[in-house]
Amino acid sequence: MKIVSTEFIKSATSPAHYPEEELPEVAFAGKSNVGKSSLINALTQRKKLARTSSTPGCTQLINFFKVNNQISFVDLPGYGFAKVPETVRKKWGPMIETYLKERETLILVVLILDVRRDPSAEEIAFHQWLCLYNISVLFVLTKSDKLSRNQAVVRHRHIKEFLGLTTDPILFSARTGEGKIAIWKAIQNEIDQDPSLSIVPKV
Ligand code: GTP
Ligand code: MG
């Protein structure tokens, strides 16, 4: 995928402040600190497009980005276990849910899990909730660089079985770039299923 342009559009907390619905949109979701913002940076080949931090709870607003003027990426705050004040955390659930339920141009949620951990009850519940709302989900197992090849393959198979998935999750690392092309292809595939959507350049 040739990245011609990437732009931060805006941050928002409620629909009144979202940018206009003009491009197909992909949202990146997952637990705090799992690597959502790093994944966006890897896909767009920008080190600091989305702000990352080793402290959970870095992304606190819904951040909208535009890639090649053809697709919109959304960096969501993480859910669960964030070391942020309770009052802030309580607002995130409804904020994320409202976005996911109301965004007409949303074509895919990339649900990011740490390859080293079994999905938590919260992650499973979130997946079920997305299915209930008929939202397409792509599972990405990140931080594969933290495991040996053999361990990564074993964990990949285990998590697929654990979740009862019929399609393969994508093994990914923001450090090595593993899985980047596969994720772009999956996004392209989602766009291709709807002929009314504009096309992302070939990967
Ligand atoms: P919140 O915004 O707080 O919910 O976090 P996030 O999910 O956006 O995570 P972020 O991208 O900020 O990354 C969290 C930490 O994990 C940072 O220290 C990253 O450098 C690290 N990290 C992210 N992806 C990878 C990866 O693939 N491999 C390794 N080794 N570290 C990663
Ligand atoms: Mg983040």
PDB file of C-alpha atoms and ligand atoms in Angstrom:
ATOM      1  CA  MET A   1       0.000   0.000   0.000  1.00  0.00           C
ATOM      2  CA  LYS A   2       1.514   3.279  -1.037  1.00  0.00           C
ATOM      3  CA  ILE A   3       0.693   5.937   1.543  1.00  0.00           C
ATOM      4  CA  VAL A   4       0.428   9.260  -0.206  1.00  0.00           C
ATOM      5  CA  SER A   5      -1.035  11.277   2.638  1.00  0.00           C
ATOM      6  CA  THR A   6      -2.094  10.888   6.243  1.00  0.00           C
ATOM      7  CA  GLU A   7      -3.892  13.538   8.196  1.00  0.00           C
ATOM      8  CA  PHE A   8      -5.191  13.910  11.708  1.00  0.00           C
ATOM      9  CA  ILE A   9      -8.724  15.247  11.327  1.00  0.00           C
ATOM     10  CA  LYS A  10     -10.034  15.787  14.832  1.00  0.00           C
ATOM     11  CA  SER A  11     -10.785  14.370  18.254  1.00  0.00           C
ATOM     12  CA  ALA A  12     -14.350  14.011  19.462  1.00  0.00           C
ATOM     13  CA  THR A  13     -16.359  12.629  22.343  1.00  0.00           C
ATOM     14  CA  SER A  14     -19.891  12.807  20.924  1.00  0.00           C
ATOM     15  CA  PRO A  15     -21.603  12.513  17.513  1.00  0.00           C
ATOM     16  CA  ALA A  16     -22.147  16.267  17.261  1.00  0.00           C
ATOM     17  CA  HIS A  17     -18.378  16.660  17.022  1.00  0.00           C
ATOM     18  CA  TYR A  18     -17.526  13.758  14.712  1.00  0.00           C
ATOM     19  CA  PRO A  19     -16.233  14.775  11.287  1.00  0.00           C
ATOM     20  CA  GLU A  20     -18.594  14.458   8.328  1.00  0.00           C
ATOM     21  CA  GLU A  21     -19.347  10.906   7.176  1.00  0.00           C
ATOM     22  CA  GLU A  22     -17.666  10.933   3.794  1.00  0.00           C
ATOM     23  CA  LEU A  23     -15.210   8.009   3.614  1.00  0.00           C
ATOM     24  CA  PRO A  24     -15.366   4.337   4.572  1.00  0.00           C
ATOM     25  CA  GLU A  25     -14.147   4.136   8.145  1.00  0.00           C
ATOM     26  CA  VAL A  26     -12.136   1.522  10.053  1.00  0.00           C
ATOM     27  CA  ALA A  27     -12.028   1.705  13.861  1.00  0.00           C
ATOM     28  CA  PHE A  28      -9.266   0.207  16.010  1.00  0.00           C
ATOM     29  CA  ALA A  29     -10.470  -1.162  19.337  1.00  0.00           C
ATOM     30  CA  GLY A  30      -9.045  -3.148  22.222  1.00  0.00           C
ATOM     31  CA  LYS A  31      -7.926  -3.048  25.795  1.00  0.00           C
ATOM     32  CA  SER A  32      -5.836  -0.162  27.094  1.00  0.00           C
ATOM     33  CA  ASN A  33      -2.174  -0.403  26.140  1.00  0.00           C
ATOM     34  CA  VAL A  34      -2.690  -3.323  23.743  1.00  0.00           C
ATOM     35  CA  GLY A  35      -1.199  -1.329  20.848  1.00  0.00           C
ATOM     36  CA  LYS A  36      -4.093   0.300  18.923  1.00  0.00           C
ATOM     37  CA  SER A  37      -2.325   3.580  18.263  1.00  0.00           C
ATOM     38  CA  SER A  38       0.917   1.777  17.354  1.00  0.00           C
ATOM     39  CA  LEU A  39      -1.002  -0.324  14.825  1.00  0.00           C
ATOM     40  CA  ILE A  40      -2.400   2.793  13.159  1.00  0.00           C
ATOM     41  CA  ASN A  41       1.107   4.256  12.970  1.00  0.00           C
ATOM     42  CA  ALA A  42       2.471   1.039  11.459  1.00  0.00           C
ATOM     43  CA  LEU A  43      -0.273   0.866   8.825  1.00  0.00           C
ATOM     44  CA  THR A  44       0.218   4.489   7.833  1.00  0.00           C
ATOM     45  CA  GLN A  45       4.017   4.342   8.083  1.00  0.00           C
ATOM     46  CA  ARG A  46       4.050   7.308  10.425  1.00  0.00           C
ATOM     47  CA  LYS A  47       5.877   7.114  13.730  1.00  0.00           C
ATOM     48  CA  LYS A  48       3.761   9.646  15.558  1.00  0.00           C
ATOM     49  CA  LEU A  49       0.451  10.034  13.735  1.00  0.00           C
ATOM     50  CA  ALA A  50      -1.416   8.516  16.668  1.00  0.00           C
ATOM     51  CA  ARG A  51       0.025   9.211  20.105  1.00  0.00           C
ATOM     52  CA  THR A  52       1.347   6.108  21.895  1.00  0.00           C
ATOM     53  CA  SER A  53       2.578   5.521  25.423  1.00  0.00           C
ATOM     54  CA  SER A  54       3.708   2.731  27.669  1.00  0.00           C
ATOM     55  CA  THR A  55       1.199   4.031  30.249  1.00  0.00           C
ATOM     56  CA  PRO A  56      -2.319   2.604  29.721  1.00  0.00           C
ATOM     57  CA  GLY A  57      -5.057   5.143  29.057  1.00  0.00           C
ATOM     58  CA  CYS A  58      -3.065   7.256  26.607  1.00  0.00           C
ATOM     59  CA  THR A  59      -5.847   7.697  24.046  1.00  0.00           C
ATOM     60  CA  GLN A  60      -8.818   9.273  25.827  1.00  0.00           C
ATOM     61  CA  LEU A  61     -10.838  10.684  22.940  1.00  0.00           C
ATOM     62  CA  ILE A  62     -12.097   9.310  19.638  1.00  0.00           C
ATOM     63  CA  ASN A  63      -9.423  10.368  17.142  1.00  0.00           C
ATOM     64  CA  PHE A  64     -10.183  10.559  13.424  1.00  0.00           C
ATOM     65  CA  PHE A  65      -7.522  10.277  10.705  1.00  0.00           C
ATOM     66  CA  LYS A  66      -7.688  10.334   6.925  1.00  0.00           C
ATOM     67  CA  VAL A  67      -5.417   8.172   4.769  1.00  0.00           C
ATOM     68  CA  ASN A  68      -4.817   9.012   1.099  1.00  0.00           C
ATOM     69  CA  ASN A  69      -8.093  10.952   1.192  1.00  0.00           C
ATOM     70  CA  GLN A  70      -9.731   7.568   0.636  1.00  0.00           C
ATOM     71  CA  ILE A  71     -10.240   5.939   3.968  1.00  0.00           C
ATOM     72  CA  SER A  72     -10.806   7.109   7.508  1.00  0.00           C
ATOM     73  CA  PHE A  73      -9.125   5.497  10.532  1.00  0.00           C
ATOM     74  CA  VAL A  74     -10.437   5.897  14.050  1.00  0.00           C
ATOM     75  CA  ASP A  75      -8.276   5.420  17.129  1.00  0.00           C
ATOM     76  CA  LEU A  76     -10.511   4.539  20.062  1.00  0.00           C
ATOM     77  CA  PRO A  77      -9.664   4.793  23.744  1.00  0.00           C
ATOM     78  CA  GLY A  78      -8.931   1.421  25.331  1.00  0.00           C
ATOM     79  CA  TYR A  79     -11.473  -0.222  27.552  1.00  0.00           C
ATOM     80  CA  GLY A  80     -10.820  -1.801  30.925  1.00  0.00           C
ATOM     81  CA  PHE A  81      -7.959  -1.638  33.387  1.00  0.00           C
ATOM     82  CA  ALA A  82      -6.984   1.881  32.444  1.00  0.00           C
ATOM     83  CA  LYS A  83      -5.067   3.672  35.128  1.00  0.00           C
ATOM     84  CA  VAL A  84      -7.247   6.714  34.676  1.00  0.00           C
ATOM     85  CA  PRO A  85      -9.657   8.271  37.152  1.00  0.00           C
ATOM     86  CA  GLU A  86     -12.911   6.356  37.607  1.00  0.00           C
ATOM     87  CA  THR A  87     -14.948   9.375  36.468  1.00  0.00           C
ATOM     88  CA  VAL A  88     -13.113   9.492  33.138  1.00  0.00           C
ATOM     89  CA  ARG A  89     -13.324   5.732  32.633  1.00  0.00           C
ATOM     90  CA  LYS A  90     -17.087   5.680  33.174  1.00  0.00           C
ATOM     91  CA  LYS A  91     -17.539   8.036  30.241  1.00  0.00           C
ATOM     92  CA  TRP A  92     -15.525   5.882  27.846  1.00  0.00           C
ATOM     93  CA  GLY A  93     -17.925   2.913  27.643  1.00  0.00           C
ATOM     94  CA  PRO A  94     -20.895   4.991  26.458  1.00  0.00           C
ATOM     95  CA  MET A  95     -18.634   7.139  24.280  1.00  0.00           C
ATOM     96  CA  ILE A  96     -17.259   4.098  22.400  1.00  0.00           C
ATOM     97  CA  GLU A  97     -20.650   2.365  22.227  1.00  0.00           C
ATOM     98  CA  THR A  98     -22.351   5.439  20.804  1.00  0.00           C
ATOM     99  CA  TYR A  99     -19.667   5.784  18.156  1.00  0.00           C
ATOM    100  CA  LEU A 100     -19.903   2.112  17.136  1.00  0.00           C
ATOM    101  CA  LYS A 101     -23.697   2.108  17.036  1.00  0.00           C
ATOM    102  CA  GLU A 102     -24.209   5.385  15.244  1.00  0.00           C
ATOM    103  CA  ARG A 103     -21.399   5.741  12.740  1.00  0.00           C
ATOM    104  CA  GLU A 104     -22.988   4.999   9.354  1.00  0.00           C
ATOM    105  CA  THR A 105     -19.695   4.876   7.445  1.00  0.00           C
ATOM    106  CA  LEU A 106     -18.069   2.334   9.798  1.00  0.00           C
ATOM    107  CA  ILE A 107     -17.184  -0.733   7.702  1.00  0.00           C
ATOM    108  CA  LEU A 108     -14.874  -2.641  10.033  1.00  0.00           C
ATOM    109  CA  VAL A 109     -13.663  -2.842  13.618  1.00  0.00           C
ATOM    110  CA  VAL A 110     -10.127  -4.114  14.009  1.00  0.00           C
ATOM    111  CA  LEU A 111     -10.222  -5.818  17.403  1.00  0.00           C
ATOM    112  CA  ILE A 112      -6.724  -6.021  18.795  1.00  0.00           C
ATOM    113  CA  LEU A 113      -5.625  -8.625  21.325  1.00  0.00           C
ATOM    114  CA  ASP A 114      -2.234  -9.259  22.892  1.00  0.00           C
ATOM    115  CA  VAL A 115      -1.042 -12.547  21.358  1.00  0.00           C
ATOM    116  CA  ARG A 116       0.480 -13.560  24.702  1.00  0.00           C
ATOM    117  CA  ARG A 117      -2.810 -13.457  26.642  1.00  0.00           C
ATOM    118  CA  ASP A 118      -6.037 -15.389  26.439  1.00  0.00           C
ATOM    119  CA  PRO A 119      -8.967 -13.111  25.625  1.00  0.00           C
ATOM    120  CA  SER A 120     -10.595 -11.824  28.821  1.00  0.00           C
ATOM    121  CA  ALA A 121     -14.311 -12.010  29.617  1.00  0.00           C
ATOM    122  CA  GLU A 122     -14.464  -8.329  28.763  1.00  0.00           C
ATOM    123  CA  GLU A 123     -12.893  -8.847  25.341  1.00  0.00           C
ATOM    124  CA  ILE A 124     -15.249 -11.727  24.597  1.00  0.00           C
ATOM    125  CA  ALA A 125     -18.257  -9.639  25.686  1.00  0.00           C
ATOM    126  CA  PHE A 126     -17.110  -6.787  23.468  1.00  0.00           C
ATOM    127  CA  HIS A 127     -16.850  -9.122  20.478  1.00  0.00           C
ATOM    128  CA  GLN A 128     -20.338 -10.479  21.154  1.00  0.00           C
ATOM    129  CA  TRP A 129     -21.672  -6.951  21.403  1.00  0.00           C
ATOM    130  CA  LEU A 130     -20.153  -6.090  17.981  1.00  0.00           C
ATOM    131  CA  CYS A 131     -21.721  -9.217  16.466  1.00  0.00           C
ATOM    132  CA  LEU A 132     -25.073  -8.252  17.940  1.00  0.00           C
ATOM    133  CA  TYR A 133     -24.859  -4.946  16.100  1.00  0.00           C
ATOM    134  CA  ASN A 134     -23.768  -6.687  12.889  1.00  0.00           C
ATOM    135  CA  ILE A 135     -20.438  -4.901  12.826  1.00  0.00           C
ATOM    136  CA  SER A 136     -17.677  -6.676  10.854  1.00  0.00           C
ATOM    137  CA  VAL A 137     -14.692  -7.571  13.019  1.00  0.00           C
ATOM    138  CA  LEU A 138     -11.089  -8.336  12.113  1.00  0.00           C
ATOM    139  CA  PHE A 139      -9.059  -9.912  14.930  1.00  0.00           C
ATOM    140  CA  VAL A 140      -5.423  -8.872  15.145  1.00  0.00           C
ATOM    141  CA  LEU A 141      -3.031 -10.570  17.579  1.00  0.00           C
ATOM    142  CA  THR A 142      -0.358  -8.026  18.323  1.00  0.00           C
ATOM    143  CA  LYS A 143       3.118  -7.925  19.903  1.00  0.00           C
ATOM    144  CA  SER A 144       4.149 -11.105  18.052  1.00  0.00           C
ATOM    145  CA  ASP A 145       7.771  -9.890  18.321  1.00  0.00           C
ATOM    146  CA  LYS A 146       7.637 -10.723  22.038  1.00  0.00           C
ATOM    147  CA  LEU A 147       7.377 -14.447  21.228  1.00  0.00           C
ATOM    148  CA  SER A 148       9.477 -16.952  19.331  1.00  0.00           C
ATOM    149  CA  ARG A 149       8.050 -18.013  15.961  1.00  0.00           C
ATOM    150  CA  ASN A 150       7.013 -21.332  17.400  1.00  0.00           C
ATOM    151  CA  GLN A 151       5.292 -19.779  20.432  1.00  0.00           C
ATOM    152  CA  ALA A 152       3.506 -17.247  18.195  1.00  0.00           C
ATOM    153  CA  VAL A 153       2.130 -19.989  15.956  1.00  0.00           C
ATOM    154  CA  VAL A 154       0.932 -21.972  18.983  1.00  0.00           C
ATOM    155  CA  ARG A 155      -0.707 -18.891  20.548  1.00  0.00           C
ATOM    156  CA  HIS A 156      -2.346 -17.992  17.209  1.00  0.00           C
ATOM    157  CA  ARG A 157      -3.937 -21.421  16.929  1.00  0.00           C
ATOM    158  CA  HIS A 158      -4.964 -21.435  20.588  1.00  0.00           C
ATOM    159  CA  ILE A 159      -6.681 -18.014  20.477  1.00  0.00           C
ATOM    160  CA  LYS A 160      -8.472 -18.905  17.239  1.00  0.00           C
ATOM    161  CA  GLU A 161      -9.861 -22.030  18.915  1.00  0.00           C
ATOM    162  CA  PHE A 162     -10.545 -20.217  22.184  1.00  0.00           C
ATOM    163  CA  LEU A 163     -12.739 -17.688  20.372  1.00  0.00           C
ATOM    164  CA  GLY A 164     -14.245 -20.298  18.044  1.00  0.00           C
ATOM    165  CA  LEU A 165     -13.260 -18.272  14.972  1.00  0.00           C
ATOM    166  CA  THR A 166     -13.717 -19.669  11.483  1.00  0.00           C
ATOM    167  CA  THR A 167     -11.318 -17.187   9.891  1.00  0.00           C
ATOM    168  CA  ASP A 168      -7.686 -16.693  10.867  1.00  0.00           C
ATOM    169  CA  PRO A 169      -6.787 -13.782  13.137  1.00  0.00           C
ATOM    170  CA  ILE A 170      -3.803 -11.814  11.836  1.00  0.00           C
ATOM    171  CA  LEU A 171      -0.487 -12.062  13.681  1.00  0.00           C
ATOM    172  CA  PHE A 172       0.974  -8.585  13.921  1.00  0.00           C
ATOM    173  CA  SER A 173       3.911  -6.665  15.318  1.00  0.00           C
ATOM    174  CA  ALA A 174       4.322  -2.906  15.263  1.00  0.00           C
ATOM    175  CA  ARG A 175       8.054  -3.522  15.819  1.00  0.00           C
ATOM    176  CA  THR A 176       8.714  -5.822  12.857  1.00  0.00           C
ATOM    177  CA  GLY A 177       5.781  -4.901  10.614  1.00  0.00           C
ATOM    178  CA  GLU A 178       4.614  -8.513  10.473  1.00  0.00           C
ATOM    179  CA  GLY A 179       0.976  -8.683   9.385  1.00  0.00           C
ATOM    180  CA  LYS A 180       0.762  -5.137   8.035  1.00  0.00           C
ATOM    181  CA  ILE A 181       0.040  -6.185   4.450  1.00  0.00           C
ATOM    182  CA  ALA A 182      -2.483  -8.792   5.589  1.00  0.00           C
ATOM    183  CA  ILE A 183      -4.377  -6.129   7.552  1.00  0.00           C
ATOM    184  CA  TRP A 184      -4.433  -3.760   4.566  1.00  0.00           C
ATOM    185  CA  LYS A 185      -5.707  -6.625   2.404  1.00  0.00           C
ATOM    186  CA  ALA A 186      -8.486  -7.380   4.888  1.00  0.00           C
ATOM    187  CA  ILE A 187      -9.503  -3.704   4.875  1.00  0.00           C
ATOM    188  CA  GLN A 188      -9.459  -3.703   1.071  1.00  0.00           C
ATOM    189  CA  ASN A 189     -11.549  -6.847   1.063  1.00  0.00           C
ATOM    190  CA  GLU A 190     -14.171  -5.191   3.268  1.00  0.00           C
ATOM    191  CA  ILE A 191     -14.334  -2.213   0.902  1.00  0.00           C
ATOM    192  CA  ASP A 192     -14.617  -4.491  -2.138  1.00  0.00           C
ATOM    193  CA  GLN A 193     -17.728  -6.071  -0.667  1.00  0.00           C
ATOM    194  CA  ASP A 194     -19.559  -2.780  -0.981  1.00  0.00           C
ATOM    195  CA  PRO A 195     -19.394  -1.454  -4.538  1.00  0.00           C
ATOM    196  CA  SER A 196     -20.638   1.956  -3.420  1.00  0.00           C
ATOM    197  CA  LEU A 197     -17.411   2.591  -1.509  1.00  0.00           C
ATOM    198  CA  SER A 198     -14.311   4.207  -2.954  1.00  0.00           C
ATOM    199  CA  ILE A 199     -11.206   2.073  -3.447  1.00  0.00           C
ATOM    200  CA  VAL A 200      -7.980   2.051  -1.463  1.00  0.00           C
ATOM    201  CA  PRO A 201      -4.865   1.860  -3.692  1.00  0.00           C
ATOM    202  CA  LYS A 202      -3.620  -1.657  -4.315  1.00  0.00           C
ATOM    203  CA  VAL A 203      -1.332  -3.166  -1.670  1.00  0.00           C
TER     204      VAL A 203
HETATM  205  P1  GTP B   1      -4.230   3.281  24.977  1.00  0.00           P
HETATM  206  O1  GTP B   1      -4.365   4.449  24.048  1.00  0.00           O
HETATM  207  O2  GTP B   1      -3.649   3.652  26.311  1.00  0.00           O
HETATM  208  O3  GTP B   1      -5.478   2.474  25.110  1.00  0.00           O
HETATM  209  O4  GTP B   1      -3.108   2.279  24.374  1.00  0.00           O
HETATM  210  P2  GTP B   1      -2.942   1.716  22.883  1.00  0.00           P
HETATM  211  O5  GTP B   1      -3.740   0.469  22.743  1.00  0.00           O
HETATM  212  O6  GTP B   1      -3.168   2.774  21.863  1.00  0.00           O
HETATM  213  O7  GTP B   1      -1.407   1.266  22.917  1.00  0.00           O
HETATM  214  P3  GTP B   1      -0.132   2.018  22.320  1.00  0.00           P
HETATM  215  O8  GTP B   1      -0.118   1.932  20.833  1.00  0.00           O
HETATM  216  O9  GTP B   1      -0.014   3.363  22.960  1.00  0.00           O
HETATM  217  O10 GTP B   1       1.042   1.029  22.831  1.00  0.00           O
HETATM  218  C1  GTP B   1       1.194   0.705  24.205  1.00  0.00           C
HETATM  219  C2  GTP B   1       2.616   0.216  24.458  1.00  0.00           C
HETATM  220  O11 GTP B   1       2.829  -1.026  23.783  1.00  0.00           O
HETATM  221  C3  GTP B   1       3.696   1.161  23.930  1.00  0.00           C
HETATM  222  O12 GTP B   1       4.779   1.149  24.847  1.00  0.00           O
HETATM  223  C4  GTP B   1       4.106   0.551  22.607  1.00  0.00           C
HETATM  224  O13 GTP B   1       5.426   0.840  22.213  1.00  0.00           O
HETATM  225  C5  GTP B   1       3.948  -0.944  22.897  1.00  0.00           C
HETATM  226  N1  GTP B   1       3.629  -1.715  21.681  1.00  0.00           N
HETATM  227  C6  GTP B   1       2.592  -1.518  20.831  1.00  0.00           C
HETATM  228  N2  GTP B   1       2.601  -2.427  19.825  1.00  0.00           N
HETATM  229  C7  GTP B   1       3.676  -3.222  20.036  1.00  0.00           C
HETATM  230  C8  GTP B   1       4.244  -4.349  19.345  1.00  0.00           C
HETATM  231  O14 GTP B   1       3.755  -4.834  18.313  1.00  0.00           O
HETATM  232  N3  GTP B   1       5.366  -4.913  19.906  1.00  0.00           N
HETATM  233  C9  GTP B   1       5.931  -4.436  21.052  1.00  0.00           C
HETATM  234  N4  GTP B   1       7.006  -5.062  21.507  1.00  0.00           N
HETATM  235  N5  GTP B   1       5.439  -3.380  21.719  1.00  0.00           N
HETATM  236  C10 GTP B   1       4.335  -2.777  21.233  1.00  0.00           C
HETATM  237 MG    MG B   2      -3.939   4.654  22.071  1.00  0.00          MG
END
